[in-house]
Amino acid sequence: MTAIPTFTGDASPYGGGDPYADYRTADFPFTQYANLADRQLGAGVIAANDEFFAMRENLLLAHPAVFDPEHFGHKGKVMDGWETRRRRGVSGEQPWPTADDHDWALVRLGAPGVVRGLVIDTAHFRGNYPQAVSVEGTSVDGSPTPEELLADDVKWTTLVPRTAVGGHAANGFAVDVEQRFTHLRVNQHPDGGIARLRVYGEVVADPKWLAALGTFDVVALENGGQVEDASDRFYSPATNTIQPGRSRKMDDGWETRRRRDNGNDWIRYQLVAQSEIRSVEIDTAYLKGNSAGWASLSVRDGGEEGEWVEALPRTRLQPDTNHRFVLDAPVVGTHVRVDIFPDGGISRLHLFGSLTEAGASRLAARHQELGG
């Protein structure tokens, strides 16, 4: 794997113009995974020891951090991120913070899962970013309070060891810990500001919950479905199609560039586990002049050696419409491919069904292996 670029040190003071002109970033190898800390999935920053200058909730905002050089409040410069006050030592003789002094924030993941990488973004924190960061994870059932998470009997596993970071930069970290986590503790040493947090990984749902549901959406991100690949991600990510809820605007779905050939666009999905699919919803909400003209759906059972079986033949779609299809007979598979013709987009895909006996057994085994 190519080494992940690292950034350290201050960025230059803001000198006017586009504040992102000197922003330091890179292509990270784990961003094809879903963001487990997405507010749309239900993530939240449930506590922080200090948020004097800027609120902890800003960490999970979906849009890039913004910067207004003229915006000051009663406590100082208003920043779009989480920013703590400057730490001080115990006396005039020892005015510096100790090596152990740090600030922390507790993050509830929107869906429990295996973390593959993190981005700790210090955009616009040019000289007031933390010297270093570290991240820990834990798995606690239910809806624990901050006090319960900070109790002595809760085991925390290091995902990112204490590492120097740079100001006004996207600081990326690959994670190689095969465990299922529900919460993270983000630490900044000794103090400072972080604009955004992104936690990329694979959702691992609770098999007991899915068994209790019986029939559910077997491709939904929150249940453990994921996008494996897509022909085009020009305007928006394909993962949008399996996010919770209905699309709220055009870029909350999947839209491709305009084709100038006789091909077509597609998305390939992996289901939560082997499932029996009984009905399909393809929604084109907010895609009015750019929705797909037609769509078909195929199912494959097993790995790449398996054959694709058409479950829904090529069918005309309408703009800004939720289309529902009851299959003539249930179809069993582990992967699904949606083809759209010739281009355009869809906002959501829902596949309603249930796990097969083999699928339920495999999911339960993985859940146990990951510490669930």
Short mmCIF file of C-alpha atoms in Angstrom, two decimals:
data_model
loop_
_atom_site.label_atom_id
_atom_site.label_comp_id
_atom_site.label_asym_id
_atom_site.label_seq_id
_atom_site.Cartn_x
_atom_site.Cartn_y
_atom_site.Cartn_z
CA MET A 1 0.00 0.00 0.00
CA THR A 2 1.23 3.49 -0.78
CA ALA A 3 2.26 5.39 2.33
CA ILE A 4 -0.35 7.85 3.53
CA PRO A 5 0.93 11.45 3.27
CA THR A 6 1.41 13.12 6.64
CA PHE A 7 1.30 16.79 7.50
CA THR A 8 2.90 18.52 10.46
CA GLY A 9 3.52 22.06 11.55
CA ASP A 10 1.69 25.33 11.15
CA ALA A 11 0.05 26.54 7.98
CA SER A 12 0.71 30.13 6.95
CA PRO A 13 -1.56 32.77 8.51
CA TYR A 14 -4.62 33.52 6.41
CA GLY A 15 -3.66 36.19 3.88
CA GLY A 16 -6.96 36.74 2.08
CA GLY A 17 -8.67 35.13 -0.87
CA ASP A 18 -9.69 31.49 -0.98
CA PRO A 19 -8.93 30.05 2.47
CA TYR A 20 -8.61 26.56 0.95
CA ALA A 21 -5.93 27.65 -1.54
CA ASP A 22 -3.12 26.44 0.75
CA TYR A 23 -5.07 23.60 2.39
CA ARG A 24 -3.08 20.37 2.61
CA THR A 25 -4.83 17.16 1.66
CA ALA A 26 -4.34 13.85 -0.15
CA ASP A 27 -6.21 10.89 -1.61
CA PHE A 28 -6.64 8.35 1.17
CA PRO A 29 -6.98 4.62 0.39
CA PHE A 30 -9.94 4.00 2.74
CA THR A 31 -12.46 6.63 1.66
CA GLN A 32 -14.40 4.12 -0.49
CA TYR A 33 -15.91 2.90 2.78
CA ALA A 34 -18.94 4.55 4.37
CA ASN A 35 -18.53 7.28 6.99
CA LEU A 36 -19.63 5.61 10.23
CA ALA A 37 -19.66 9.01 11.93
CA ASP A 38 -22.29 10.41 9.57
CA ARG A 39 -25.09 12.31 11.30
CA GLN A 40 -27.48 10.85 8.72
CA LEU A 41 -26.70 7.41 10.17
CA GLY A 42 -27.33 8.68 13.69
CA ALA A 43 -23.81 9.54 14.86
CA GLY A 44 -23.26 12.16 17.53
CA VAL A 45 -20.61 13.79 19.68
CA ILE A 46 -22.11 13.02 23.07
CA ALA A 47 -19.58 14.70 25.37
CA ALA A 48 -16.34 16.67 25.51
CA ASN A 49 -14.27 17.88 28.42
CA ASP A 50 -13.96 21.38 26.95
CA GLU A 51 -15.57 23.29 24.06
CA PHE A 52 -14.83 26.84 25.14
CA PHE A 53 -14.26 28.36 21.68
CA ALA A 54 -16.24 26.08 19.36
CA MET A 55 -18.85 23.38 19.86
CA ARG A 56 -18.05 19.68 19.69
CA GLU A 57 -21.06 19.03 17.42
CA ASN A 58 -19.30 20.80 14.55
CA LEU A 59 -17.00 17.80 14.20
CA LEU A 60 -19.63 15.76 12.34
CA LEU A 61 -21.12 18.41 10.06
CA ALA A 62 -21.35 17.05 6.52
CA HIS A 63 -20.12 20.12 4.64
CA PRO A 64 -16.49 21.26 4.58
CA ALA A 65 -15.54 23.68 7.35
CA VAL A 66 -16.10 27.33 6.48
CA PHE A 67 -14.01 30.33 7.49
CA ASP A 68 -15.11 33.92 8.03
CA PRO A 69 -12.12 36.10 8.99
CA GLU A 70 -14.40 38.82 10.36
CA HIS A 71 -16.54 36.61 12.61
CA PHE A 72 -15.69 37.15 16.29
CA GLY A 73 -17.84 36.50 19.33
CA HIS A 74 -17.68 37.21 23.06
CA LYS A 75 -15.09 34.47 23.57
CA GLY A 76 -12.93 35.26 20.56
CA LYS A 77 -12.66 34.08 16.94
CA VAL A 78 -15.64 31.95 15.93
CA MET A 79 -14.36 28.74 14.32
CA ASP A 80 -16.24 26.01 12.47
CA GLY A 81 -15.00 23.01 14.43
CA TRP A 82 -14.35 21.82 17.97
CA GLU A 83 -11.91 24.11 19.77
CA THR A 84 -10.79 24.06 23.40
CA ARG A 85 -9.13 26.77 25.48
CA ARG A 86 -5.35 26.94 25.91
CA ARG A 87 -4.11 24.66 28.66
CA ARG A 88 -1.90 26.05 31.40
CA GLY A 89 0.47 24.52 33.94
CA VAL A 90 0.10 24.47 37.71
CA SER A 91 2.16 27.55 38.56
CA GLY A 92 4.27 30.40 37.30
CA GLU A 93 7.30 28.19 37.74
CA GLN A 94 5.59 25.43 35.70
CA PRO A 95 3.31 27.33 33.27
CA TRP A 96 3.34 24.60 30.61
CA PRO A 97 0.88 21.70 30.33
CA THR A 98 2.28 18.29 31.18
CA ALA A 99 2.89 15.53 28.63
CA ASP A 100 -0.29 13.81 29.81
CA ASP A 101 -2.60 16.81 29.53
CA HIS A 102 -5.14 16.49 26.72
CA ASP A 103 -8.71 17.24 25.71
CA TRP A 104 -11.21 14.60 24.59
CA ALA A 105 -14.53 14.12 22.85
CA LEU A 106 -16.76 11.01 22.90
CA VAL A 107 -18.27 10.07 19.54
CA ARG A 108 -21.16 7.63 19.11
CA LEU A 109 -20.89 5.99 15.71
CA GLY A 110 -24.03 6.11 13.62
CA ALA A 111 -23.74 2.37 13.05
CA PRO A 112 -21.38 -0.03 14.83
CA GLY A 113 -18.65 -1.38 12.62
CA VAL A 114 -15.02 -2.08 11.77
CA VAL A 115 -13.02 1.12 11.29
CA ARG A 116 -10.72 1.12 8.24
CA GLY A 117 -9.48 4.69 8.39
CA LEU A 118 -9.99 8.14 9.89
CA VAL A 119 -9.53 11.71 8.75
CA ILE A 120 -8.93 14.32 11.42
CA ASP A 121 -9.34 17.58 9.55
CA THR A 122 -7.81 20.76 10.94
CA ALA A 123 -9.10 23.04 8.16
CA HIS A 124 -8.65 26.75 9.10
CA PHE A 125 -6.90 25.84 12.35
CA ARG A 126 -3.57 27.19 11.17
CA GLY A 127 -1.73 27.87 14.42
CA ASN A 128 -4.31 26.67 16.94
CA TYR A 129 -4.54 22.98 16.00
CA PRO A 130 -3.46 20.22 18.44
CA GLN A 131 0.20 19.24 18.53
CA ALA A 132 -0.87 15.59 18.30
CA VAL A 133 -3.99 13.44 18.28
CA SER A 134 -4.92 9.92 19.32
CA VAL A 135 -8.11 7.88 18.88
CA GLU A 136 -9.49 4.95 20.89
CA GLY A 137 -12.52 2.74 20.34
CA THR A 138 -14.84 0.65 22.46
CA SER A 139 -17.93 -1.49 22.03
CA VAL A 140 -20.74 -1.02 24.53
CA ASP A 141 -24.24 -2.36 24.01
CA GLY A 142 -27.31 -0.18 24.30
CA SER A 143 -27.21 3.59 24.71
CA PRO A 144 -24.57 4.29 27.35
CA THR A 145 -24.20 7.68 29.00
CA PRO A 146 -20.88 9.54 28.87
CA GLU A 147 -20.32 8.61 32.52
CA GLU A 148 -20.83 4.93 31.74
CA LEU A 149 -18.38 5.09 28.83
CA LEU A 150 -15.75 6.76 31.02
CA ALA A 151 -16.09 4.19 33.81
CA ASP A 152 -12.97 2.27 34.83
CA ASP A 153 -14.37 -1.09 33.65
CA VAL A 154 -14.78 0.01 29.99
CA LYS A 155 -11.99 -1.30 27.77
CA TRP A 156 -10.65 1.12 25.15
CA THR A 157 -8.58 -0.07 22.19
CA THR A 158 -6.08 2.21 20.46
CA LEU A 159 -6.95 2.89 16.81
CA VAL A 160 -4.54 5.79 16.27
CA PRO A 161 -1.59 6.15 18.66
CA ARG A 162 -0.50 9.61 19.72
CA THR A 163 0.66 11.15 16.42
CA ALA A 164 1.74 14.65 15.40
CA VAL A 165 -0.62 16.42 12.97
CA GLY A 166 -0.51 19.52 10.82
CA GLY A 167 -2.57 22.67 10.83
CA HIS A 168 -5.04 23.45 8.02
CA ALA A 169 -4.74 19.89 6.73
CA ALA A 170 -6.62 16.64 6.24
CA ASN A 171 -4.73 14.24 8.52
CA GLY A 172 -5.45 10.66 7.46
CA PHE A 173 -4.83 7.46 9.39
CA ALA A 174 -5.30 3.88 8.18
CA VAL A 175 -6.62 1.56 10.90
CA ASP A 176 -5.84 -2.16 11.10
CA VAL A 177 -7.90 -3.39 14.05
CA GLU A 178 -10.37 -6.20 13.32
CA GLN A 179 -12.92 -5.32 15.99
CA ARG A 180 -16.44 -3.94 16.01
CA PHE A 181 -16.75 -0.55 17.70
CA THR A 182 -19.74 1.50 18.82
CA HIS A 183 -17.96 4.58 20.24
CA LEU A 184 -14.71 6.48 19.76
CA ARG A 185 -12.72 8.74 22.07
CA VAL A 186 -10.88 11.44 20.11
CA ASN A 187 -8.02 13.04 22.03
CA GLN A 188 -6.11 16.19 21.17
CA HIS A 189 -2.77 16.78 22.89
CA PRO A 190 -2.58 19.09 24.73
CA ASP A 191 -5.38 21.31 23.36
CA GLY A 192 -6.49 23.12 20.20
CA GLY A 193 -9.03 22.72 17.44
CA ILE A 194 -10.25 20.08 15.00
CA ALA A 195 -12.64 21.07 12.23
CA ARG A 196 -14.09 17.74 11.09
CA LEU A 197 -13.92 14.02 11.88
CA ARG A 198 -14.58 11.28 9.32
CA VAL A 199 -14.60 7.61 10.32
CA TYR A 200 -14.51 5.25 7.35
CA GLY A 201 -15.41 1.59 7.78
CA GLU A 202 -17.80 -1.32 7.37
CA VAL A 203 -21.08 -1.54 9.25
CA VAL A 204 -21.54 -4.74 11.29
CA ALA A 205 -25.15 -4.95 12.44
CA ASP A 206 -26.37 -6.88 15.47
CA PRO A 207 -27.68 -10.22 14.15
CA LYS A 208 -30.17 -10.47 17.02
CA TRP A 209 -31.72 -7.17 15.98
CA LEU A 210 -32.01 -8.21 12.34
CA ALA A 211 -33.50 -11.56 13.36
CA ALA A 212 -36.10 -9.76 15.46
CA LEU A 213 -37.01 -7.54 12.50
CA GLY A 214 -37.56 -10.54 10.24
CA THR A 215 -38.13 -8.61 7.01
CA PHE A 216 -35.86 -5.61 6.52
CA ASP A 217 -33.83 -3.73 3.91
CA VAL A 218 -30.97 -6.15 3.19
CA VAL A 219 -28.87 -3.59 1.28
CA ALA A 220 -29.28 -0.64 3.67
CA LEU A 221 -26.05 0.84 4.96
CA GLU A 222 -27.28 0.85 8.56
CA ASN A 223 -27.93 -2.91 8.34
CA GLY A 224 -24.52 -3.74 6.89
CA GLY A 225 -25.00 -3.39 3.13
CA GLN A 226 -22.26 -1.65 1.17
CA VAL A 227 -21.35 -0.40 -2.29
CA GLU A 228 -18.58 -2.47 -3.84
CA ASP A 229 -18.10 -0.49 -7.04
CA ALA A 230 -19.82 1.89 -9.44
CA SER A 231 -19.26 2.92 -13.04
CA ASP A 232 -19.35 6.64 -12.29
CA ARG A 233 -19.08 8.86 -9.21
CA PHE A 234 -18.75 12.18 -11.00
CA TYR A 235 -21.41 14.20 -9.17
CA SER A 236 -22.12 12.23 -6.01
CA PRO A 237 -21.11 9.01 -4.24
CA ALA A 238 -22.94 5.77 -4.96
CA THR A 239 -23.16 5.10 -1.21
CA ASN A 240 -25.85 7.79 -1.03
CA THR A 241 -28.29 5.27 -2.53
CA ILE A 242 -28.28 3.13 0.64
CA GLN A 243 -28.30 5.92 3.22
CA PRO A 244 -31.22 6.08 5.68
CA GLY A 245 -34.38 7.98 4.80
CA ARG A 246 -35.48 9.59 1.56
CA SER A 247 -33.26 11.91 -0.39
CA ARG A 248 -33.70 15.56 0.61
CA LYS A 249 -32.10 17.24 -2.40
CA MET A 250 -30.53 16.34 -5.72
CA ASP A 251 -26.98 15.73 -4.48
CA ASP A 252 -28.28 13.41 -1.75
CA GLY A 253 -28.58 10.64 -4.34
CA TRP A 254 -26.33 9.21 -7.07
CA GLU A 255 -25.93 11.12 -10.32
CA THR A 256 -23.56 10.30 -13.18
CA ARG A 257 -22.08 12.50 -15.88
CA ARG A 258 -23.79 12.56 -19.29
CA ARG A 259 -22.75 9.61 -21.46
CA ARG A 260 -21.84 10.21 -25.09
CA ASP A 261 -21.68 6.54 -26.08
CA ASN A 262 -24.01 3.55 -26.17
CA GLY A 263 -23.03 2.20 -22.76
CA ASN A 264 -24.81 2.40 -19.43
CA ASP A 265 -24.01 3.10 -15.77
CA TRP A 266 -24.27 0.73 -12.82
CA ILE A 267 -23.69 0.16 -9.09
CA ARG A 268 -22.68 -3.16 -7.53
CA TYR A 269 -23.68 -3.83 -3.91
CA GLN A 270 -22.82 -6.41 -1.27
CA LEU A 271 -25.78 -7.36 0.92
CA VAL A 272 -25.52 -7.69 4.69
CA ALA A 273 -25.28 -11.49 4.17
CA GLN A 274 -26.95 -14.08 1.96
CA SER A 275 -30.57 -12.96 1.74
CA GLU A 276 -33.91 -13.77 0.17
CA ILE A 277 -35.15 -10.67 -1.66
CA ARG A 278 -38.90 -10.31 -2.18
CA SER A 279 -39.45 -6.68 -3.20
CA VAL A 280 -37.55 -3.72 -4.61
CA GLU A 281 -37.83 0.07 -4.33
CA ILE A 282 -35.97 2.37 -6.71
CA ASP A 283 -36.44 6.03 -5.86
CA THR A 284 -35.56 8.96 -8.14
CA ALA A 285 -36.54 11.71 -5.66
CA TYR A 286 -35.27 15.19 -6.65
CA LEU A 287 -33.80 13.83 -9.89
CA LYS A 288 -36.20 15.59 -12.24
CA GLY A 289 -34.40 16.30 -15.51
CA ASN A 290 -31.55 13.90 -14.88
CA SER A 291 -33.06 10.68 -13.51
CA ALA A 292 -32.21 7.35 -15.10
CA GLY A 293 -34.47 6.49 -18.03
CA TRP A 294 -34.64 2.77 -17.31
CA ALA A 295 -33.25 0.40 -14.67
CA SER A 296 -32.73 -3.32 -14.21
CA LEU A 297 -31.62 -5.36 -11.21
CA SER A 298 -29.56 -8.56 -11.15
CA VAL A 299 -28.61 -10.82 -8.23
CA ARG A 300 -25.53 -13.00 -7.70
CA ASP A 301 -25.02 -15.62 -5.00
CA GLY A 302 -21.45 -16.07 -3.78
CA GLY A 303 -18.15 -14.68 -5.02
CA GLU A 304 -17.07 -13.44 -8.43
CA GLU A 305 -17.42 -16.91 -9.90
CA GLY A 306 -21.19 -16.75 -9.47
CA GLU A 307 -23.50 -15.83 -12.33
CA TRP A 308 -25.77 -12.78 -12.42
CA VAL A 309 -29.47 -13.61 -12.54
CA GLU A 310 -31.91 -10.94 -13.67
CA ALA A 311 -34.51 -10.29 -10.96
CA LEU A 312 -36.05 -7.13 -12.38
CA PRO A 313 -35.97 -6.67 -16.16
CA ARG A 314 -35.21 -3.30 -17.74
CA THR A 315 -38.06 -1.08 -16.57
CA ARG A 316 -38.99 2.53 -17.36
CA LEU A 317 -38.42 4.99 -14.52
CA GLN A 318 -40.17 8.30 -13.90
CA PRO A 319 -38.44 11.43 -12.58
CA ASP A 320 -38.83 12.33 -8.89
CA THR A 321 -40.78 9.13 -8.18
CA ASN A 322 -40.55 6.16 -5.81
CA HIS A 323 -41.01 2.93 -7.82
CA ARG A 324 -42.09 -0.27 -6.03
CA PHE A 325 -41.80 -3.78 -7.46
CA VAL A 326 -42.93 -7.07 -5.91
CA LEU A 327 -40.86 -9.86 -7.42
CA ASP A 328 -42.71 -12.77 -8.99
CA ALA A 329 -40.62 -15.15 -6.89
CA PRO A 330 -38.07 -14.54 -4.11
CA VAL A 331 -34.44 -14.36 -5.24
CA VAL A 332 -31.52 -15.53 -3.09
CA GLY A 333 -28.14 -13.83 -3.29
CA THR A 334 -25.22 -12.07 -1.64
CA HIS A 335 -24.66 -9.33 -4.23
CA VAL A 336 -26.89 -7.08 -6.33
CA ARG A 337 -26.20 -4.97 -9.38
CA VAL A 338 -28.41 -2.10 -10.55
CA ASP A 339 -27.95 -1.00 -14.15
CA ILE A 340 -29.37 2.33 -15.27
CA PHE A 341 -29.88 3.27 -18.93
CA PRO A 342 -28.26 5.17 -20.35
CA ASP A 343 -27.09 7.46 -17.52
CA GLY A 344 -28.54 9.86 -14.95
CA GLY A 345 -29.18 8.69 -11.44
CA ILE A 346 -31.27 7.25 -8.65
CA SER A 347 -31.60 8.55 -5.12
CA ARG A 348 -32.28 5.40 -3.11
CA LEU A 349 -32.40 1.62 -3.49
CA HIS A 350 -34.27 -0.60 -1.01
CA LEU A 351 -34.32 -4.39 -1.15
CA PHE A 352 -36.78 -5.92 1.27
CA GLY A 353 -36.36 -9.50 2.39
CA SER A 354 -34.73 -11.58 5.11
CA LEU A 355 -31.54 -13.46 5.80
CA THR A 356 -31.32 -17.08 4.76
CA GLU A 357 -30.32 -19.62 7.41
CA ALA A 358 -26.79 -19.66 5.97
CA GLY A 359 -26.65 -15.87 5.85
CA ALA A 360 -27.79 -15.51 9.45
CA SER A 361 -25.21 -18.06 10.62
CA ARG A 362 -22.38 -16.34 8.79
CA LEU A 363 -23.35 -12.89 10.12
CA ALA A 364 -23.57 -14.22 13.70
CA ALA A 365 -20.13 -15.83 13.37
CA ARG A 366 -18.54 -12.60 12.07
CA HIS A 367 -20.24 -10.57 14.79
CA GLN A 368 -18.74 -12.87 17.42
CA GLU A 369 -15.28 -12.83 15.81
CA LEU A 370 -15.25 -9.03 15.94
CA GLY A 371 -16.06 -8.98 19.64
CA GLY A 372 -19.79 -8.37 19.34
#
